Each structure stands twice: as C-alpha cells, then as structure tokens.
C-alpha cells in the first residue's frame, strides 16, 4: 500500500481528506499534517513513499530535500507555476478532497509548460522585420559577460549541457539575431537576421520556448543558490557546530553574527523577531541561563466521569508544592478540554481574567498579518500574560475558553503554537494537561506531545471497553508511542463491591502493550472518597491536607513521575470567605 504524508494548513480540508479515506478505503495510506512542526519526526516514523504539499505550505517553505518524492497541489494558478519553478509535479488546482485523491490514484499532473505552448501556438505570427543595427559601443557591451550576466548566471551558461543539433541551430540563430560580431560582418548578419525572421511559425515558437526556458532556468538556479548560501550563512550564524558551553565569549560572538544576519532587509519583520527569539534561546540554553523543555503529562480517559480533571488538578498542585532543591518546581496545568473545561471551577480561578481564547486570538492576528504558525515564538514573559496563577501553590494555569462559542473559534494550528511555546518557552518543569473524553484535535495534540500519558480507569467494564477502543486506535496509527502510557485506577473499591479487582483489570489483555506484550505500568490507585468531591466543591485541592490518605496516594504517583519521593509540608488552609469569594 502506498504511504502518503499530506501537508495542508487548512484543518477543514485535511479533515475532509481523512473522512473520504475512511469512507472509500482507497489503496493508499494517507496521514495529514496542518503545519511543519515535527516534520522530520513524522517522516522518520511514518516513512512515506510520497509527500504531497499544498500551495499554502509551499509558499512559505522551500527546503524539501528529505529523500522522499515531493508533489504538490494548488489553490490557484500561481500555485501550479510555483510548483513548476521548484521542479515538483503538481496535481493542479484542487477544490475538494475527492478531486485530489482521485488525481493521486490516477497520477494526473498539470504542467504549466503545456499551457504556455498552447498560448504560443494560438498567438499571431509576428511581422517580418529587420532588426536595427546597434551602435558599435553597445555591440561590445552586449557581448561583455560582466555587463549583463551576474556570477551565477555566467556559471550557469558555462556549465550548460551540450544541446542537440536543432537546439544548437536555434541558439546560434538567437545569438546571431541579437549580437553581430564585428562592424565588417554587419551585412552578413542582416542577411541571417532576415532568414531567422522568415522561419515558420513553429520554428519561432520553438525559439521563444528555448529562450524562455533558459531565462526561467537561470532564475531558478539563482534562487536556489541564493537560498543555499543564505541558509548556510544562517546555520553558521546560530552556530550549528557550536563550541562547548564554557566558551561564553564564543557564544556571544555567534549571537552577534546571528543578529547581523537578521538585519537583512528582505526578511519579514515578524519572522525576524521569531528567529531572533529562537537564537537567543539557543545561546541562553547553552550558557545555562534557561531550562530545557518542560515534561508534559497528559491525563486522559475515553470515558467521562472517571475523575480526569480532579486528578489533573490535584497532581499539578502536588508537583507545584514539591521542593526541587532550594526552589519548588514550576508547574502549569493546561486545560485542553476546550469545549467544557472545568479546571477553572475546580481550582477556583477568576472567570474574568486570561484564558486560552485570548492567546489564540493573538496567534490568529499574527497569522493574518503573514507570519507562519511554525515561526511564532513567545517569550516567558509574554506567555505569562495568558496564564493565571494560584498564589497559595504558585501553580500556573492555562484555562480553557470560558464559553463553548469561544472554543469553536480555536483552530488546530493555534493549539499547536500554544503547546509548543508553553513547553519550550514557558520556563516550566512540568505541564499537566487535562483533556476531554474525545478525540478532538485539542485532546490529540495533548496526547501527541505528552512525555507521560496517564490513562484513568475505574473498576467499570464500560470504562475499560472505551479505553481499550482508544488504545487499539492509537496502536493502528503506527507512529504513536504506546510506551508513554501509564495507568491510574481511580475510585478504587473492593472486588466484592464492584465484581472486579484492580489486579484483574490491569492484567487484562486489553491493557497490555501490543508492542511489548506486557501490561502497562500502574502508577497508582486512588480510593473512592467523598473528601475528594467536597474539596472540589470548595475549590481547594485536597492535597493541602498532607495527612490525608488521598494526598499520600497522589504523592506515590508524583514520585514516580519525578523519580524521587517527597512529602509535602503542612499548608495553611484558606478561610471560609476566601473560598467563597474566590480570593487566590
């Protein structure tokens, strides 16, 4: 079966592609992407036979040297021409998913050269005219390579392959037609010019096509060489082969070189700022001034009502209260249940302050201004503007949109930009992601970017079957790493009360990793308790009660994530009025 990786920035179009593939079951395996984030990783995991790129992606990215056949499709006629210039086959202008997939199956390409030929054939025959003589000084100028050819163009003609006899005749005619060799030969040149003009219409069309092709090839070669030189210059400027982190002076020197590069007038201002932030981060990380990317912990279950949000909030709070040497870990809880997120109510955050919608709107404005999503970077200070903070635990929170209407406006690329920046630029040690019991893009992005996936189960067959269905789906994706999945049994009860024990549940074939044939790791169990519900209703995490059994159970889970045990100190509880009026 042919494997295709399709890249288009329009989520609606890629969703149509996936739906059509599911309904029609063609003899191709299609995976889709809406951005270039983790492109090399996806290629290495999926190993596609062909990469198909939309015009909206091709416009902003031209480095496709991945050892895989690249083909394109267009949104407009300009897209076909762009594809031709870059040397890629194009499936033409595509308006529907069905249209594209049919062309892929039938290998139907559209080549702009044919259109140009048809236009040339339909054009009127030019009148016979004698080309006027050139002044002697202009004759010499025309033959002077340094006058009208730059270095790359001259080298192109020097390296030009040998032409066949017909091409040679045409090229000779063109040169004679344009440039007489000396004053004495002008009469002879005039005779040759007359013969050239009196060629048949087909000969004239061939001449025009050859000339046009030469000019186009020169432009393409110049552009590729320029891109290659600038790319090499940029890689050198950011120090691809960097020296050791101890050479601080060397790092500052490389940073200055990178800054000089970014001053070039032909770079868009927004892209320049984004690249500068990336360079600063690389240098600062090598100098030891900033942290590595955060560890992402995604809490998920395919069944609702199992306690995902409660576990997410309690675990995030516990981690935020945990000491990391002299300081505490910096932790953020991110609510990726964008339709009906409940982290705000569970932890009693302010409904009138920042949430994900505000951040997504800023990303949308940048994209509308022409910046590509994969180039959008925020600083730690900029990210903090979109977060709320619990003063008691110092837990940061990225809250889901406050209304369902707001959640409908958030696009996939906005979620990807948010996740990437939160992880790489937020300065966090841990990010705990709460999710919905669905496979929306918001939930899947949280799963895809997770270092640890906590699957929440209860001693209920419906919950077990729903999660087994999800695990089976993830396994069929091939590229999804199932080794990241860990289990937590919530609301634990005796087997006498519910008819199935925890041991029977985790040892079931449904919860064995199909790659290793071993059961998924059990991080811990949490006993059924009304205290958890009471704490949720009060908007105060139960882990503040360090003596409770629940806090110890959360501590076991947190210790396995951190890699060491830690006992929380006694916390001062909030007063009644603080809880009632939502003071943080």
Coordinates of C-alpha atoms in Angstrom, one line a residue:
X1 CA 0.0 0.0 0.0
X2 CA 1.3 3.4 -1.0
X3 CA 2.0 5.7 2.0
X4 CA 1.4 9.4 1.6
X5 CA 2.1 12.3 4.0
X6 CA -0.2 15.2 3.1
X7 CA 0.5 18.7 4.5
X8 CA -2.1 21.5 4.3
X9 CA -2.6 24.4 6.8
X10 CA -6.4 24.1 6.4
X11 CA -7.8 21.8 9.1
X12 CA -11.2 21.6 7.4
X13 CA -9.6 20.3 4.2
X14 CA -7.4 17.7 5.9
X15 CA -10.5 16.5 7.9
X16 CA -12.3 16.0 4.6
X17 CA -9.3 14.0 3.3
X18 CA -9.4 11.7 6.4
X19 CA -13.2 11.3 6.1
X20 CA -13.0 10.4 2.4
X21 CA -10.3 7.9 3.1
X22 CA -12.3 6.2 5.8
X23 CA -15.5 6.1 3.8
X24 CA -13.9 4.9 0.5
X25 CA -11.0 2.8 1.7
X26 CA -8.6 3.6 -1.2
X27 CA -5.5 1.6 -1.8
X28 CA -3.4 4.3 -0.1
X29 CA -2.4 5.1 3.5
X30 CA -2.8 8.9 4.0
X31 CA -1.5 10.8 7.1
X32 CA -2.2 14.5 7.4
X33 CA -0.4 17.5 9.0
X34 CA -1.6 21.1 9.3
X35 CA 1.9 22.6 10.0
X36 CA 5.6 21.7 9.6
X37 CA 6.1 21.2 13.4
X38 CA 8.0 17.9 13.9
X39 CA 8.1 17.2 10.2
X40 CA 11.3 15.3 10.3
X41 CA 10.0 13.2 13.2
X42 CA 6.8 12.3 11.3
X43 CA 8.7 11.4 8.2
X44 CA 11.0 9.1 10.2
X45 CA 8.1 7.5 12.0
X46 CA 5.8 7.1 9.0
X47 CA 8.4 6.6 6.2
X48 CA 6.1 7.9 3.4
X49 CA 6.5 7.0 -0.2
X50 CA 5.4 10.5 -1.2
X51 CA 4.9 13.9 0.4
X52 CA 2.1 16.0 -1.0
X53 CA 2.2 19.7 -0.1
X54 CA -0.5 22.3 -0.5
X55 CA 0.3 25.7 -2.1
X56 CA -0.3 27.4 1.3
X57 CA 2.6 25.4 2.8
X58 CA 4.8 25.6 -0.3
X59 CA 4.6 29.4 -0.3
X60 CA 6.4 29.7 3.0
X61 CA 8.8 26.7 2.9
X62 CA 11.1 25.5 0.2
X63 CA 13.6 23.1 1.7
X64 CA 12.1 19.7 0.8
X65 CA 15.3 17.7 0.5
X66 CA 14.2 14.7 2.6
X67 CA 14.9 11.8 0.3
X68 CA 11.2 11.4 -0.4
X69 CA 9.3 12.2 -3.6
X70 CA 7.5 15.6 -3.2
X71 CA 4.4 16.5 -5.2
X72 CA 2.1 19.5 -4.8
X73 CA -1.4 20.7 -5.4
X74 CA -2.5 24.3 -5.9
X75 CA -5.3 26.6 -4.6
X76 CA -4.7 29.0 -7.6
X77 CA -3.0 29.0 -11.0
X78 CA 0.0 30.7 -9.3
X79 CA 0.5 27.6 -7.2
X80 CA 1.0 25.5 -10.3
X81 CA 3.6 27.9 -11.6
X82 CA 5.4 27.9 -8.2
X83 CA 5.5 24.1 -8.2
X84 CA 6.9 24.1 -11.7
X85 CA 9.6 26.6 -10.8
X86 CA 10.6 24.4 -7.8
X87 CA 10.7 21.3 -10.0
X88 CA 7.8 19.5 -8.4
X89 CA 4.9 17.7 -10.2
X90 CA 1.6 19.4 -9.5
X91 CA -1.9 17.8 -9.3
X92 CA -3.3 21.2 -10.4
X93 CA -5.8 23.4 -8.8
X94 CA -7.8 21.3 -6.2
X95 CA -11.1 22.4 -4.8
X96 CA -12.3 19.2 -3.0
X97 CA -10.7 16.3 -1.1
X98 CA -12.3 13.8 -3.5
X99 CA -10.8 15.6 -6.5
X100 CA -7.3 15.5 -5.0
X101 CA -7.5 11.8 -4.0
X102 CA -8.7 10.8 -7.5
X103 CA -5.8 12.6 -9.1
X104 CA -3.4 10.9 -6.7
X105 CA -4.8 7.5 -7.6
X106 CA -4.7 8.2 -11.3
X107 CA -1.4 10.2 -11.2
X108 CA -2.9 13.1 -13.1
X109 CA -0.5 16.0 -13.2
X110 CA -0.9 19.5 -14.6
X111 CA 2.2 21.1 -16.2
X112 CA 2.2 24.8 -17.0
X113 CA 4.6 24.3 -19.9
X114 CA 1.8 22.8 -21.9
X115 CA -0.4 25.8 -21.3
X116 CA 2.4 28.1 -22.4
X117 CA 2.9 26.0 -25.6
X118 CA -0.8 26.3 -26.4
X119 CA -0.7 30.0 -25.9
X120 CA 2.3 30.3 -28.1
X121 CA 0.6 28.3 -30.9
X122 CA -2.5 30.4 -30.7
X123 CA -0.6 33.7 -30.8
X124 CA -0.5 35.6 -34.2
X125 CA 2.6 35.2 -36.4
X126 CA 4.9 38.2 -36.0
X127 CA 5.6 40.5 -38.8
X128 CA 8.8 40.2 -40.8
X129 CA 11.1 43.0 -39.7
X130 CA 14.8 43.6 -39.9
X131 CA 16.4 44.1 -36.6
X132 CA 18.0 47.5 -36.5
X133 CA 21.8 47.8 -36.2
X134 CA 23.3 48.5 -32.8
X135 CA 25.9 51.2 -32.2
X136 CA 29.4 49.8 -32.0
X137 CA 29.8 50.5 -28.3
X138 CA 26.6 48.7 -27.5
X139 CA 27.6 45.7 -29.5
X140 CA 30.7 45.2 -27.3
X141 CA 28.6 45.8 -24.2
X142 CA 26.2 43.1 -25.2
X143 CA 29.0 40.6 -25.5
X144 CA 30.6 41.6 -22.2
X145 CA 29.5 38.9 -19.6
X146 CA 30.3 41.2 -16.7
X147 CA 27.9 43.8 -18.1
X148 CA 24.7 41.7 -18.3
X149 CA 25.5 38.4 -16.5
X150 CA 26.0 38.1 -12.8
X151 CA 28.4 35.4 -11.5
X152 CA 25.7 32.7 -11.0
X153 CA 24.2 33.3 -14.5
X154 CA 27.6 33.2 -16.2
X155 CA 28.5 30.0 -14.5
X156 CA 25.1 28.6 -15.5
X157 CA 25.9 29.1 -19.2
X158 CA 29.4 27.8 -18.7
X159 CA 28.1 24.6 -17.2
X160 CA 25.2 24.3 -19.7
X161 CA 24.9 20.8 -21.1
X162 CA 25.5 20.1 -24.8
X163 CA 22.4 20.7 -26.9
X164 CA 21.2 18.6 -29.8
X165 CA 21.5 19.9 -33.4
X166 CA 18.1 21.6 -33.6
X167 CA 18.6 23.4 -30.3
X168 CA 22.1 24.4 -31.3
X169 CA 20.8 25.9 -34.5
X170 CA 18.1 27.8 -32.7
X171 CA 20.6 29.1 -30.1
X172 CA 23.0 30.1 -32.8
X173 CA 20.2 32.0 -34.6
X174 CA 19.3 33.8 -31.4
X175 CA 22.8 34.9 -30.7
X176 CA 23.4 36.0 -34.3
X177 CA 20.0 37.7 -34.3
X178 CA 20.9 39.7 -31.2
X179 CA 24.6 40.4 -31.5
X180 CA 26.7 40.9 -34.6
X181 CA 30.4 40.0 -34.1
X182 CA 32.0 43.0 -35.9
X183 CA 31.4 46.0 -38.0
X184 CA 32.7 44.3 -41.1
X185 CA 30.2 41.4 -40.8
X186 CA 27.0 43.5 -40.5
X187 CA 25.8 42.9 -44.0
X188 CA 26.2 39.2 -43.5
X189 CA 24.4 39.5 -40.1
X190 CA 21.5 41.4 -41.7
X191 CA 21.0 38.5 -44.2
X192 CA 21.0 36.0 -41.4
X193 CA 18.5 38.1 -39.4
X194 CA 16.1 38.1 -42.4
X195 CA 16.4 34.3 -42.7
X196 CA 15.7 33.8 -38.9
X197 CA 12.6 36.1 -39.0
X198 CA 11.3 34.2 -42.1
X199 CA 11.2 30.9 -40.2
X200 CA 7.9 29.1 -40.0
X201 CA 5.6 29.9 -37.0
X202 CA 6.6 26.6 -35.4
X203 CA 10.3 27.5 -35.5
X204 CA 9.6 30.8 -33.9
X205 CA 7.6 29.1 -31.2
X206 CA 10.5 26.7 -30.5
X207 CA 12.9 29.6 -30.4
X208 CA 10.7 31.5 -27.9
X209 CA 10.3 28.5 -25.7
X210 CA 14.0 27.8 -25.6
X211 CA 14.8 31.4 -24.8
X212 CA 12.1 31.5 -22.1
X213 CA 13.3 28.2 -20.7
X214 CA 16.8 29.5 -20.4
X215 CA 15.7 32.6 -18.6
X216 CA 13.5 30.6 -16.3
X217 CA 16.3 28.1 -15.5
X218 CA 18.7 31.0 -14.8
X219 CA 16.2 32.5 -12.3
X220 CA 15.5 29.2 -10.6
X221 CA 19.3 28.4 -10.4
X222 CA 20.0 31.8 -8.9
X223 CA 17.2 31.5 -6.4
X224 CA 18.3 28.0 -5.3
X225 CA 21.9 29.2 -5.0
X226 CA 20.8 32.2 -3.0
X227 CA 18.7 30.1 -0.7
X228 CA 21.5 27.7 -0.3
X229 CA 24.0 30.5 0.5
X230 CA 21.6 32.3 2.9
X231 CA 20.7 29.0 4.6
X232 CA 24.4 28.1 5.1
X233 CA 25.1 31.6 6.3
X234 CA 22.2 31.4 8.8
X235 CA 23.2 28.0 10.1
X236 CA 26.7 29.2 10.6
X237 CA 25.4 32.3 12.4
X238 CA 23.5 30.4 15.0
X239 CA 26.4 28.1 15.5
X240 CA 25.2 24.8 14.2
X241 CA 28.6 23.4 15.2
X242 CA 28.7 25.2 18.5
X243 CA 31.6 25.2 20.8
X244 CA 31.3 24.0 24.4
X245 CA 29.0 25.9 26.8
X246 CA 32.1 27.0 28.7
X247 CA 33.2 29.2 25.9
X248 CA 30.8 32.1 26.8
X249 CA 32.7 34.7 24.7
X250 CA 32.4 32.5 21.7
X251 CA 28.6 32.2 22.3
X252 CA 28.2 36.0 22.4
X253 CA 30.2 36.3 19.2
X254 CA 27.9 33.8 17.4
X255 CA 24.9 35.7 18.8
X256 CA 26.2 39.0 17.3
X257 CA 26.7 37.3 13.9
X258 CA 23.2 36.0 14.0
X259 CA 21.9 39.4 14.9
X260 CA 23.7 40.9 11.9
X261 CA 22.2 38.3 9.6
X262 CA 18.7 39.1 10.9
X263 CA 19.1 42.7 9.9
X264 CA 18.8 41.8 6.2
X265 CA 16.1 43.9 4.5
X266 CA 14.5 41.1 2.7
X267 CA 13.3 39.3 5.8
X268 CA 9.8 39.9 7.1
X269 CA 9.9 41.8 10.4
X270 CA 7.7 39.2 12.2
X271 CA 9.8 36.3 11.0
X272 CA 13.0 38.2 12.0
X273 CA 11.7 38.6 15.6
X274 CA 10.7 35.0 15.7
X275 CA 14.1 33.8 14.5
X276 CA 15.8 36.2 16.9
X277 CA 13.9 34.7 19.9
X278 CA 15.0 31.2 18.7
X279 CA 18.6 32.3 18.5
X280 CA 18.5 33.9 21.9
X281 CA 17.0 30.7 23.4
X282 CA 19.7 28.5 21.9
X283 CA 22.5 30.8 23.2
X284 CA 20.9 31.2 26.6
X285 CA 20.3 27.5 27.0
X286 CA 24.0 26.7 26.1
X287 CA 25.1 29.3 28.6
X288 CA 22.9 27.6 31.3
X289 CA 20.6 30.6 31.8
X290 CA 17.3 28.9 30.8
X291 CA 15.8 25.5 31.4
X292 CA 15.1 22.7 29.0
X293 CA 11.7 22.0 27.6
X294 CA 9.0 21.0 30.2
X295 CA 7.9 17.4 30.8
X296 CA 4.3 17.1 29.6
X297 CA 1.9 14.9 31.5
X298 CA -1.4 14.3 29.8
X299 CA -4.3 12.9 31.8
X300 CA -6.8 11.1 29.6
X301 CA -9.7 8.7 29.5
X302 CA -12.1 7.8 26.8
X303 CA -14.9 7.6 29.3
X304 CA -16.3 10.7 31.1
X305 CA -16.9 10.9 34.9
X306 CA -13.8 9.0 35.9
X307 CA -12.1 11.9 37.6
X308 CA -9.6 13.2 35.0
X309 CA -10.0 16.8 35.9
X310 CA -9.8 16.1 39.7
X311 CA -6.6 14.0 39.2
X312 CA -5.1 16.6 36.9
X313 CA -5.7 19.5 39.3
X314 CA -4.5 17.5 42.4
X315 CA -1.4 16.2 40.7
X316 CA -0.5 19.6 39.3
X317 CA -0.9 21.2 42.7
X318 CA 1.2 18.5 44.4
X319 CA 4.0 19.0 41.9
X320 CA 3.9 22.8 42.3
X321 CA 4.3 22.3 46.1
X322 CA 7.2 19.9 45.7
X323 CA 10.7 21.2 46.5
X324 CA 13.4 21.0 43.9
X325 CA 16.4 21.8 45.9
X326 CA 16.1 25.3 47.1
X327 CA 13.1 26.1 45.0
X328 CA 9.8 24.5 44.0
X329 CA 9.1 23.0 40.6
X330 CA 7.5 25.5 38.2
X331 CA 4.3 23.8 37.1
X332 CA 1.4 24.7 34.7
X333 CA -1.9 23.0 34.4
X334 CA -3.3 23.4 30.8
X335 CA -6.9 22.7 30.1
X336 CA -7.1 21.2 26.7
X337 CA -10.8 20.2 27.2
X338 CA -11.6 23.3 25.2
X339 CA -15.3 22.7 24.9
X340 CA -16.3 22.1 28.5
X341 CA -13.1 22.6 30.5
X342 CA -13.6 22.6 34.3
X343 CA -10.1 23.4 35.7
X344 CA -11.3 27.0 36.3
X345 CA -14.1 25.9 38.6
X346 CA -12.2 23.0 40.3
X347 CA -9.3 25.3 41.3
X348 CA -11.5 28.4 41.7
X349 CA -9.7 30.7 39.2
X350 CA -11.1 34.0 38.1
X351 CA -13.6 33.9 35.2
X352 CA -12.8 37.5 34.2
X353 CA -9.1 37.1 33.6
X354 CA -6.9 35.4 30.9
X355 CA -7.7 32.2 29.2
X356 CA -6.8 30.2 26.1
X357 CA -9.1 32.3 23.8
X358 CA -7.0 35.4 24.3
X359 CA -3.8 33.7 23.4
X360 CA -5.4 32.0 20.3
X361 CA -6.7 35.4 19.1
X362 CA -3.2 36.9 19.3
X363 CA -1.8 33.9 17.3
X364 CA -4.6 34.4 14.7
X365 CA -3.7 38.0 14.3
X366 CA -0.1 37.2 13.7
X367 CA -1.0 34.6 11.0
X368 CA -3.4 37.0 9.3
X369 CA -0.5 39.5 9.2
X370 CA 1.5 37.0 7.2
X371 CA 3.5 35.1 9.9
X372 CA 3.7 31.3 9.5
X373 CA 2.5 29.4 12.6
X374 CA 5.7 27.4 12.9
X375 CA 7.7 30.6 13.2
X376 CA 5.6 32.1 16.0
X377 CA 7.5 32.2 19.3
X378 CA 6.7 33.9 22.6
X379 CA 9.0 34.8 25.5
X380 CA 8.4 33.5 29.0
X381 CA 7.1 37.0 30.0
X382 CA 4.7 37.1 27.0
X383 CA 3.4 33.6 27.9
X384 CA 2.7 34.6 31.5
X385 CA 0.1 37.2 30.2
X386 CA -2.2 34.4 29.1
X387 CA -2.0 32.4 32.4
X388 CA -3.5 32.7 35.8
X389 CA -1.6 31.9 39.0
X390 CA -2.7 30.4 42.3
X391 CA -0.8 32.3 44.9
X392 CA -1.1 29.6 47.5
X393 CA 0.7 26.9 45.5
X394 CA 2.2 29.1 42.8
X395 CA 0.5 26.8 40.2
X396 CA 0.1 28.4 36.8
X397 CA -3.0 27.7 34.7
X398 CA -3.8 28.0 31.1
X399 CA -7.6 27.8 31.2
X400 CA -9.9 26.6 28.5
X401 CA -12.3 29.1 26.8
X402 CA -14.9 30.2 29.2
X403 CA -17.8 29.6 26.7
X404 CA -18.4 26.9 24.2
X405 CA -18.9 29.5 21.5
X406 CA -15.3 30.7 22.1
X407 CA -13.9 27.2 21.8
X408 CA -15.4 26.9 18.3
X409 CA -13.1 29.7 17.1
X410 CA -9.9 28.0 18.1
X411 CA -8.0 26.3 15.2
X412 CA -5.6 23.3 15.3
X413 CA -2.6 25.4 14.3
X414 CA -3.3 27.8 17.2
X415 CA -3.4 24.9 19.7
X416 CA -0.1 23.6 18.3
X417 CA 1.6 27.0 18.6
X418 CA 0.3 27.2 22.2
X419 CA 1.6 23.8 23.1
X420 CA 5.0 24.3 21.6
X421 CA 5.6 27.7 23.2
X422 CA 4.2 26.6 26.6
X423 CA 6.6 23.6 26.5
X424 CA 9.7 25.2 25.1
X425 CA 9.5 28.8 26.2
X426 CA 7.3 28.9 29.3
X427 CA 10.2 28.0 31.7
X428 CA 8.2 25.2 33.3
X429 CA 9.4 21.9 34.8
X430 CA 6.1 20.2 34.3
X431 CA 2.9 20.8 32.3
X432 CA -0.1 18.8 33.3
X433 CA -2.7 18.6 30.5
X434 CA -6.4 17.9 31.3
X435 CA -8.4 16.6 28.3
X436 CA -11.9 15.8 27.3
X437 CA -13.2 12.3 26.7
X438 CA -13.0 12.8 22.9
X439 CA -10.5 12.6 20.0
X440 CA -10.8 16.3 19.0
X441 CA -7.6 18.0 17.9
X442 CA -7.2 19.6 21.3
X443 CA -7.1 16.3 23.1
X444 CA -5.0 14.6 20.4
X445 CA -2.4 17.4 20.5
X446 CA -2.1 16.9 24.2
X447 CA -1.7 13.2 23.7
X448 CA 0.8 13.5 20.9
X449 CA 3.1 16.0 22.8
X450 CA 3.0 14.1 26.1
X451 CA 6.1 12.6 27.7
X452 CA 3.8 10.6 30.0
X453 CA 0.1 9.7 29.3
X454 CA -1.9 8.9 32.4
X455 CA -4.9 6.8 31.4
X456 CA -7.6 7.0 34.1
X457 CA -9.6 3.8 34.7
X458 CA -12.2 2.7 37.2
X459 CA -13.4 -0.8 38.1
X460 CA -16.1 -0.5 35.5
X461 CA -16.4 -2.5 32.3
X462 CA -17.8 0.4 30.3
X463 CA -14.8 2.5 31.1
X464 CA -12.4 -0.4 30.4
X465 CA -14.0 -1.1 27.0
X466 CA -14.0 2.6 26.0
X467 CA -10.3 2.9 26.8
X468 CA -9.5 -0.3 25.1
X469 CA -11.1 1.0 21.9
X470 CA -8.9 4.1 22.1
X471 CA -5.7 2.1 22.7
X472 CA -6.5 0.0 19.7
X473 CA -6.9 3.1 17.6
X474 CA -3.6 4.6 18.8
X475 CA -1.9 1.3 18.0
X476 CA -3.1 1.4 14.5
X477 CA -1.6 4.8 14.0
X478 CA 1.8 3.1 13.9
X479 CA 3.7 6.3 14.7
X480 CA 2.1 6.7 18.2
X481 CA 4.5 5.6 21.0
X482 CA 2.4 3.4 23.3
X483 CA 5.3 3.1 25.8
X484 CA 4.3 6.5 27.2
X485 CA 1.0 5.2 28.5
X486 CA 0.7 4.6 32.3
X487 CA -2.4 3.6 34.3
X488 CA -4.1 5.1 37.3
X489 CA -7.1 3.3 38.9
X490 CA -9.4 5.9 40.4
X491 CA -12.3 5.5 42.8
X492 CA -10.9 2.1 43.9
X493 CA -13.3 -0.2 45.7
X494 CA -13.3 -3.8 46.9
X495 CA -13.8 -6.5 44.3
X496 CA -16.8 -7.7 46.4
X497 CA -18.5 -4.3 45.9
X498 CA -17.9 -4.0 42.1
X499 CA -17.2 -7.5 40.9
X500 CA -13.7 -7.0 39.6
X501 CA -10.4 -6.4 41.3
X502 CA -7.7 -3.9 40.4
X503 CA -5.3 -6.8 39.7
X504 CA -7.8 -8.4 37.3
X505 CA -8.3 -5.1 35.5
X506 CA -4.6 -4.2 34.9
X507 CA -3.7 -7.8 34.0
X508 CA -6.4 -8.0 31.3
X509 CA -5.3 -8.4 27.7
X510 CA -7.0 -5.1 26.9
X511 CA -4.4 -3.3 28.9
X512 CA -1.2 -5.0 27.6
X513 CA 1.1 -3.1 25.4
X514 CA 0.8 -4.9 22.0
X515 CA 4.4 -3.9 21.2
X516 CA 5.9 -5.4 24.4
X517 CA 3.1 -7.9 25.3
X518 CA 3.5 -6.6 28.9
X519 CA 0.9 -4.8 31.0
X520 CA 1.0 -1.0 31.0
X521 CA 2.7 0.3 34.1
X522 CA 0.4 1.1 37.0
X523 CA 1.4 4.4 38.6
X524 CA -1.0 4.1 41.5
X525 CA -4.5 3.7 42.8
X526 CA -6.8 6.2 44.5
X527 CA -9.5 5.0 46.9
X528 CA -13.1 6.2 46.5
X529 CA -13.7 9.0 48.9
X530 CA -16.3 11.7 49.5
X531 CA -13.5 14.1 50.7
X532 CA -12.3 14.5 47.1
X533 CA -15.8 15.7 46.0
X534 CA -16.0 18.0 49.0
X535 CA -12.6 19.6 48.2
X536 CA -13.7 20.1 44.6
X537 CA -16.9 21.8 45.6
X538 CA -14.9 24.1 47.9
X539 CA -12.3 25.0 45.1
X540 CA -9.4 23.9 47.4
X541 CA -7.2 20.9 46.4
X542 CA -7.3 18.1 48.9
X543 CA -3.5 17.7 48.7
X544 CA -3.3 20.7 51.0
X545 CA -4.3 18.2 53.7
X546 CA -1.0 16.5 53.8
X547 CA -2.1 13.9 56.4
X548 CA -5.0 12.6 54.2
X549 CA -4.8 9.2 52.6
X550 CA -5.6 10.8 49.2
X551 CA -2.5 13.1 49.4
X552 CA -0.3 10.1 50.0
X553 CA -1.8 8.3 47.0
X554 CA -1.2 11.4 44.8
X555 CA 2.3 11.5 46.3
X556 CA 3.1 8.0 45.1
X557 CA 2.1 8.9 41.5
X558 CA 4.1 12.2 41.7
X559 CA 7.2 10.4 43.0
X560 CA 7.2 8.0 40.0
X561 CA 6.9 11.0 37.7
X562 CA 9.7 13.0 39.4
X563 CA 11.9 10.0 40.1
X564 CA 12.1 10.6 43.9
X565 CA 9.9 10.6 46.9
X566 CA 8.8 13.8 48.6
X567 CA 6.4 14.5 51.5
X568 CA 4.5 17.8 51.4
X569 CA 4.9 20.3 54.3
X570 CA 1.7 21.4 56.1
X571 CA -0.1 24.0 54.2
X572 CA -2.2 26.9 55.6
X573 CA -5.8 26.3 54.6
X574 CA -7.9 29.1 53.1
X575 CA -10.6 30.7 55.2
X576 CA -14.3 30.4 54.5
X577 CA -14.6 33.9 53.0
X578 CA -11.5 33.5 50.8
X579 CA -13.0 30.3 49.4
X580 CA -16.4 31.9 49.0
X581 CA -15.3 35.0 47.1
X582 CA -12.6 33.4 45.1
X583 CA -9.5 35.1 46.5
X584 CA -6.4 33.4 45.2

